[in-house]
Tab-separated table of C-alpha atoms in Angstrom:
chain	number	residue	atom	x	y	z
A	114	MET	CA	-59.100	-13.173	9.759
A	115	GLY	CA	-57.038	-9.982	10.362
A	116	ALA	CA	-57.277	-7.072	7.795
A	117	GLY	CA	-53.881	-7.679	6.644
A	118	VAL	CA	-54.651	-11.500	5.633
A	119	ARG	CA	-57.991	-10.192	4.176
A	120	GLN	CA	-56.092	-7.803	1.870
A	121	GLY	CA	-53.524	-10.365	0.713
A	122	LEU	CA	-55.863	-13.275	-0.044
A	123	ASN	CA	-58.501	-12.329	-2.683
A	124	TRP	CA	-61.310	-14.692	-4.053
A	125	ASP	CA	-59.025	-15.816	-6.889
A	126	GLY	CA	-56.632	-17.108	-4.284
A	127	VAL	CA	-59.383	-18.905	-2.384
A	128	LYS	CA	-60.549	-20.590	-5.601
A	129	TRP	CA	-57.154	-21.812	-6.494
A	130	LEU	CA	-56.816	-23.285	-2.928
A	131	LYS	CA	-60.124	-25.222	-3.623
A	132	ILE	CA	-58.639	-26.580	-6.721
A	133	LEU	CA	-55.266	-27.082	-5.348
A	134	VAL	CA	-56.245	-29.264	-2.316
A	135	PRO	CA	-57.904	-32.263	-4.389
A	136	GLU	CA	-54.881	-32.043	-6.721
A	137	GLN	CA	-52.302	-32.223	-3.837
A	138	GLU	CA	-54.350	-35.255	-2.515
A	139	ARG	CA	-54.227	-37.042	-5.836
A	140	ILE	CA	-50.440	-36.439	-6.166
A	141	ALA	CA	-50.004	-37.473	-2.557
A	142	ALA	CA	-51.879	-40.760	-3.182
A	143	PHE	CA	-50.038	-41.506	-6.288
A	144	LEU	CA	-46.673	-40.831	-4.883
A	145	ASP	CA	-47.388	-42.987	-1.888
A	146	ALA	CA	-48.249	-45.818	-4.187
A	147	GLU	CA	-45.221	-45.438	-6.521
A	148	CYS	CA	-42.839	-44.903	-3.779
A	149	ALA	CA	-44.106	-48.037	-1.678
A	150	GLU	CA	-43.236	-49.943	-4.764
A	151	ILE	CA	-39.811	-48.426	-5.172
A	152	ASP	CA	-39.186	-48.744	-1.425
A	153	ALA	CA	-39.824	-52.496	-1.862
A	154	VAL	CA	-37.340	-52.839	-4.518
A	155	LEU	CA	-34.709	-50.863	-2.540
A	156	GLU	CA	-35.289	-53.019	0.394
A	157	LYS	CA	-34.843	-56.287	-1.532
A	158	THR	CA	-31.698	-54.887	-3.273
A	159	ARG	CA	-30.065	-53.678	0.010
A	160	ALA	CA	-30.847	-57.225	1.466
A	161	SER	CA	-29.354	-58.906	-1.788
A	162	ILE	CA	-25.962	-56.726	-1.270
A	163	GLU	CA	-25.771	-57.723	2.437
A	164	GLU	CA	-26.138	-61.440	1.497
A	165	TYR	CA	-23.368	-61.173	-1.285
A	166	LYS	CA	-21.110	-59.501	1.572
A	167	LYS	CA	-21.894	-62.479	3.829
A	168	LEU	CA	-21.266	-65.021	1.033
A	169	LYS	CA	-17.862	-63.272	0.525
A	170	GLN	CA	-16.983	-63.722	4.063
A	171	ALA	CA	-18.155	-67.284	4.284
A	172	VAL	CA	-15.892	-68.025	1.142
A	173	ILE	CA	-12.825	-66.367	2.768
A	174	THR	CA	-13.453	-68.056	6.180
A	175	GLN	CA	-13.638	-71.495	4.559
A	176	ALA	CA	-10.756	-71.196	2.380
A	177	VAL	CA	-8.211	-69.527	5.072
A	178	THR	CA	-9.060	-71.982	7.713
A	179	LYS	CA	-9.993	-75.164	5.930
A	180	GLY	CA	-7.973	-74.764	2.689
A	181	ILE	CA	-9.099	-75.686	-0.743
A	182	ARG	CA	-7.754	-79.202	-1.276
A	183	GLY	CA	-10.826	-80.966	-0.881
A	184	ASP	CA	-12.005	-82.997	2.131
A	185	ARG	CA	-9.426	-83.853	4.739
A	186	PRO	CA	-9.601	-85.106	8.139
A	187	MET	CA	-10.087	-82.097	10.594
A	188	LYS	CA	-8.973	-81.110	14.179
A	189	ASN	CA	-10.141	-78.527	16.654
A	190	SER	CA	-7.650	-75.683	16.538
A	191	GLY	CA	-8.508	-74.623	20.209
A	192	ILE	CA	-9.192	-70.999	18.921
A	193	GLU	CA	-12.859	-69.940	18.807
A	194	TRP	CA	-12.431	-67.714	15.924
A	195	ILE	CA	-10.850	-70.363	13.698
A	196	GLY	CA	-12.753	-73.487	14.580
A	197	GLU	CA	-11.607	-76.745	12.926
A	198	ILE	CA	-8.408	-76.766	10.645
A	199	PRO	CA	-6.810	-79.664	8.523
A	200	ALA	CA	-5.451	-82.200	11.026
A	201	GLY	CA	-2.103	-82.009	9.553
A	202	VAL	CA	-1.816	-78.313	9.535
A	203	PRO	CA	-0.031	-76.476	12.487
A	204	ILE	CA	-1.148	-73.320	14.423
A	205	SER	CA	1.472	-70.702	14.976
A	206	ARG	CA	1.426	-66.771	15.333
A	207	VAL	CA	2.002	-64.314	12.804
A	208	GLY	CA	5.073	-62.763	14.447
A	209	LEU	CA	6.998	-65.977	14.047
A	210	HIS	CA	6.491	-65.594	10.207
A	211	PHE	CA	6.357	-62.058	9.526
A	212	ASP	CA	8.338	-58.918	10.410
A	213	ILE	CA	6.313	-55.873	11.404
A	214	VAL	CA	7.230	-52.366	11.507
A	215	LEU	CA	4.924	-49.460	13.226
A	216	GLY	CA	5.033	-46.286	11.643
A	217	LYS	CA	6.557	-42.971	12.611
A	218	MET	CA	5.064	-40.636	15.342
A	219	LEU	CA	3.601	-37.410	13.711
A	220	CYS	CA	6.395	-34.758	13.213
A	221	SER	CA	5.159	-31.340	12.334
A	222	ALA	CA	8.741	-29.706	12.060
A	223	PRO	CA	12.111	-30.721	10.737
A	224	VAL	CA	14.815	-31.473	13.300
A	225	ASP	CA	17.599	-30.494	10.897
A	226	ASP	CA	18.364	-29.820	7.311
A	227	ASN	CA	18.427	-33.444	6.400
A	228	TYR	CA	14.767	-33.768	7.023
A	229	THR	CA	12.420	-33.568	4.078
A	230	LEU	CA	8.561	-33.426	3.765
A	231	GLU	CA	7.246	-36.627	2.422
A	232	SER	CA	3.832	-38.106	2.032
A	233	TYR	CA	2.583	-40.910	4.176
A	234	TYR	CA	-0.323	-43.516	4.665
A	235	CYS	CA	-2.677	-43.018	7.810
A	236	ALA	CA	-5.477	-45.167	8.989
A	237	ALA	CA	-7.897	-43.403	6.698
A	238	ASP	CA	-6.016	-44.626	3.588
A	239	VAL	CA	-6.240	-48.375	4.388
A	240	HIS	CA	-9.166	-50.477	3.829
A	241	PHE	CA	-9.783	-54.355	2.900
A	242	GLU	CA	-10.838	-52.774	-0.578
A	243	GLY	CA	-7.483	-51.417	-1.035
A	244	LEU	CA	-5.559	-48.271	-0.634
A	245	SER	CA	-7.114	-44.714	-1.209
A	246	ASN	CA	-5.759	-42.942	-4.279
A	247	GLY	CA	-6.300	-39.377	-3.157
A	248	GLU	CA	-3.957	-36.898	-1.991
A	249	LYS	CA	-1.795	-37.931	1.029
A	250	LYS	CA	-0.950	-35.927	4.037
A	251	LYS	CA	2.823	-34.937	4.705
A	252	MET	CA	5.221	-34.736	7.590
A	253	TRP	CA	9.061	-34.590	8.172
A	254	PHE	CA	11.287	-37.663	7.748
A	255	SER	CA	14.989	-38.105	8.253
A	256	PRO	CA	17.077	-40.214	5.887
A	257	ASP	CA	17.130	-43.078	8.391
A	258	GLU	CA	13.399	-42.837	8.878
A	259	LYS	CA	12.693	-43.028	5.186
A	260	GLU	CA	14.685	-46.092	4.869
A	261	GLN	CA	12.833	-47.534	7.869
A	262	TYR	CA	9.349	-46.409	6.931
A	263	CYS	CA	9.137	-46.538	3.127
A	264	VAL	CA	6.272	-48.651	1.840
A	265	LYS	CA	7.556	-51.288	-0.868
A	266	ASN	CA	5.673	-53.031	-3.629
A	267	GLY	CA	3.815	-56.103	-2.067
A	268	ASP	CA	4.035	-54.941	1.641
A	269	LEU	CA	1.030	-55.495	3.571
A	270	LEU	CA	-0.279	-52.325	5.433
A	271	VAL	CA	-2.416	-52.982	8.719
A	272	VAL	CA	-4.255	-50.296	10.652
A	273	GLU	CA	-2.994	-49.863	14.140
A	274	GLY	CA	-5.677	-47.649	15.804
A	275	GLY	CA	-9.135	-46.331	15.290
A	276	ALA	CA	-12.491	-47.714	14.065
A	277	GLY	CA	-10.593	-49.343	11.172
A	278	ALA	CA	-8.251	-51.270	13.440
A	279	GLY	CA	-6.978	-54.571	11.777
A	280	GLY	CA	-8.054	-53.400	8.249
A	281	CYS	CA	-5.375	-53.985	5.812
A	282	ALA	CA	-4.424	-53.785	2.088
A	283	ILE	CA	-1.418	-54.746	-0.112
A	284	ALA	CA	0.660	-52.038	-1.337
A	285	VAL	CA	1.532	-51.434	-5.012
A	286	SER	CA	4.296	-49.459	-6.592
A	287	THR	CA	3.963	-45.667	-6.557
A	288	ASP	CA	5.454	-42.825	-8.738
A	289	VAL	CA	6.880	-41.202	-5.490
A	290	PRO	CA	8.063	-42.862	-2.440
A	291	ILE	CA	5.327	-43.040	0.355
A	292	TYR	CA	5.877	-43.759	4.101
A	293	ILE	CA	3.759	-44.795	7.184
A	294	GLN	CA	2.532	-42.933	10.230
A	295	ASN	CA	2.223	-44.612	13.499
A	296	SER	CA	-1.584	-45.647	12.832
A	297	ILE	CA	-0.139	-48.135	10.203
A	298	MET	CA	2.149	-51.068	10.326
A	299	ILE	CA	4.235	-52.553	7.586
A	300	VAL	CA	4.152	-56.416	7.452
A	301	ARG	CA	6.643	-58.256	5.510
A	302	SER	CA	7.363	-62.167	5.213
A	303	LYS	CA	10.400	-63.434	6.894
A	304	GLY	CA	10.734	-66.297	4.029
A	305	ILE	CA	8.038	-68.476	2.710
A	306	SER	CA	4.867	-67.424	4.168
A	307	ASN	CA	2.398	-65.746	1.926
A	308	ILE	CA	1.493	-61.935	2.578
A	309	ARG	CA	-1.643	-62.220	0.354
A	310	TYR	CA	-2.681	-65.284	2.400
A	311	LEU	CA	-2.140	-63.308	5.805
A	312	ARG	CA	-4.329	-60.381	4.237
A	313	TYR	CA	-7.397	-62.756	3.827
A	314	LEU	CA	-6.669	-64.351	7.255
A	315	LEU	CA	-6.784	-60.971	8.885
A	316	GLU	CA	-10.052	-60.001	7.014
A	317	CYS	CA	-11.653	-63.339	8.213
A	318	LEU	CA	-10.739	-62.622	11.816
A	319	VAL	CA	-11.657	-58.923	11.777
A	320	LYS	CA	-15.108	-59.832	10.286
A	321	LYS	CA	-15.665	-62.536	12.944
A	322	GLY	CA	-15.073	-60.062	15.768
A	323	TYR	CA	-11.463	-61.122	16.922
A	324	ILE	CA	-10.032	-57.723	16.628
A	325	ASP	CA	-12.974	-56.198	18.699
A	326	VAL	CA	-12.117	-58.372	21.422
A	327	VAL	CA	-8.469	-58.229	21.539
A	328	CYS	CA	-8.556	-54.564	21.126
A	329	ASN	CA	-11.132	-53.864	23.770
A	330	LYS	CA	-13.238	-51.705	21.622
A	331	ALA	CA	-15.152	-49.966	24.719
A	332	THR	CA	-12.184	-47.619	24.491
A	333	ILE	CA	-10.315	-46.396	21.239
A	334	PRO	CA	-9.065	-49.595	19.597
A	335	HIS	CA	-5.420	-50.192	19.398
A	336	PHE	CA	-4.249	-53.179	17.255
A	337	THR	CA	-0.748	-52.911	18.351
A	338	LYS	CA	2.368	-54.494	17.043
A	339	ASP	CA	2.399	-57.003	19.726
A	340	LYS	CA	-1.175	-58.074	19.224
A	341	LEU	CA	-0.720	-58.297	15.581
A	342	ALA	CA	2.486	-60.454	16.362
A	343	ASN	CA	0.303	-62.663	18.406
A	344	VAL	CA	-2.514	-63.222	16.014
A	345	PRO	CA	-3.134	-67.122	15.260
A	346	PHE	CA	-1.382	-68.204	11.924
A	347	ILE	CA	-2.569	-71.321	10.468
A	348	VAL	CA	0.767	-72.779	8.806
A	349	PHE	CA	-0.708	-74.289	5.410
A	350	SER	CA	2.535	-75.222	3.196
A	351	GLN	CA	3.928	-72.404	1.067
A	352	SER	CA	2.177	-73.880	-2.147
A	353	GLU	CA	-1.210	-74.026	-0.537
A	354	GLN	CA	-1.233	-70.439	0.918
A	355	GLU	CA	-0.467	-69.374	-2.786
A	356	GLU	CA	-3.170	-71.470	-3.892
A	357	ILE	CA	-5.741	-70.081	-1.332
A	358	ALA	CA	-4.671	-66.587	-2.030
A	359	GLU	CA	-5.185	-67.104	-6.019
A	360	TYR	CA	-8.609	-68.894	-5.284
A	361	LEU	CA	-9.736	-66.113	-3.163
A	362	ASN	CA	-8.587	-63.237	-5.498
A	363	GLU	CA	-10.863	-64.708	-8.218
A	364	LYS	CA	-13.876	-65.766	-6.059
A	365	CYS	CA	-13.867	-62.377	-4.283
A	366	ALA	CA	-13.251	-60.203	-7.490
A	367	GLY	CA	-16.429	-62.116	-8.866
A	368	ILE	CA	-18.673	-61.313	-5.667
A	369	ASP	CA	-17.336	-57.849	-5.666
A	370	ALA	CA	-18.398	-57.150	-9.208
A	371	LEU	CA	-21.734	-58.432	-8.525
A	372	ILE	CA	-22.056	-56.132	-5.453
A	373	VAL	CA	-21.005	-53.197	-7.424
A	374	LYS	CA	-23.749	-53.937	-9.897
A	375	LYS	CA	-26.257	-53.975	-7.225
A	376	GLN	CA	-25.041	-50.895	-5.707
A	377	GLN	CA	-25.171	-49.128	-9.029
A	378	TYR	CA	-28.813	-50.444	-9.424
A	379	LEU	CA	-29.593	-49.038	-5.882
A	380	THR	CA	-28.328	-45.711	-6.838
A	381	GLU	CA	-30.238	-45.572	-10.104
A	382	ILE	CA	-33.531	-46.507	-8.230
A	383	GLU	CA	-32.890	-43.979	-5.446
A	384	ASN	CA	-32.231	-41.187	-8.131
A	385	TYR	CA	-35.334	-42.230	-9.844
A	386	LYS	CA	-37.468	-41.875	-6.818
A	387	LYS	CA	-36.047	-38.534	-6.197
A	388	SER	CA	-36.776	-37.440	-9.618
A	389	LEU	CA	-40.299	-38.787	-9.591
A	390	ILE	CA	-41.193	-36.859	-6.363
A	391	TYR	CA	-39.638	-33.753	-7.748
A	392	GLU	CA	-41.436	-33.968	-11.132
A	393	TYR	CA	-45.054	-34.413	-9.651
A	394	VAL	CA	-44.795	-31.872	-6.613
A	395	THR	CA	-43.320	-29.224	-8.836
A	396	GLY	CA	-45.933	-29.788	-11.481
A	397	LYS	CA	-43.708	-31.035	-14.248
A	398	LYS	CA	-45.969	-33.952	-14.340
A	399	GLU	CA	-49.460	-34.229	-13.354
A	400	VAL	CA	-51.631	-36.917	-11.980
A	401	LEU	CA	-54.763	-37.422	-14.222
A	402	PRO	CA	-58.018	-37.516	-12.081
A	403	LEU	CA	-59.632	-40.895	-12.241
């Protein structure tokens, strides 16, 4: 040992190390055992959350493809992602039942004095869970563009590009007008087709991998206006589309509430684990020798 080290480490320090090592070993052994039990609870809780998510998707898939009016004769839809559908229900495509508007290209400067700086939705704002409530980005819009791209209450907003391609949410009224940038599409019913039913159908197809295939996710995915227009649409009657949407609103809300409770419990246990480790390694609590 060098002279500098000898000067800095006196006998009292050596005695402390001799005492400290067994105590460290007791703490480590105690925390190993405690954390193993906590980790088992965490793993079980995470698995439970994933099961609830799978249940939710199974409920959505069943309702949007088979309907909710009891057992009926079925037929093969001829579409891998959809499977069997009720025999009397036709298959069409989204573009025949809904109007689709692709948002405005980014505009960083006004073209003339008629342009105004306005808030807009982008891909990061739109998720199956809903629309984000945070502060929106802004860009310049002309009066005609504001008319074309303004989001209305009840519009379905669908993500065109990026990792969330195909994600969608239904818009609600806002205090100030909000518009869409070209990573977002507005979808509106042409007549009797139900926008809420379409929202659940799109979630079903996205979660089953349909969007991954049609968008070629080997590159940056683009769920274009044409691709959205060509999405298979199961043409249940207007009344049954409404029934399916209401049924899924209720069922999914119940499952989501259970998932939230599980996630809250998960956070509490994770925080307890961190607190437990901190208290023992800092000496705030002691492990008594056997």
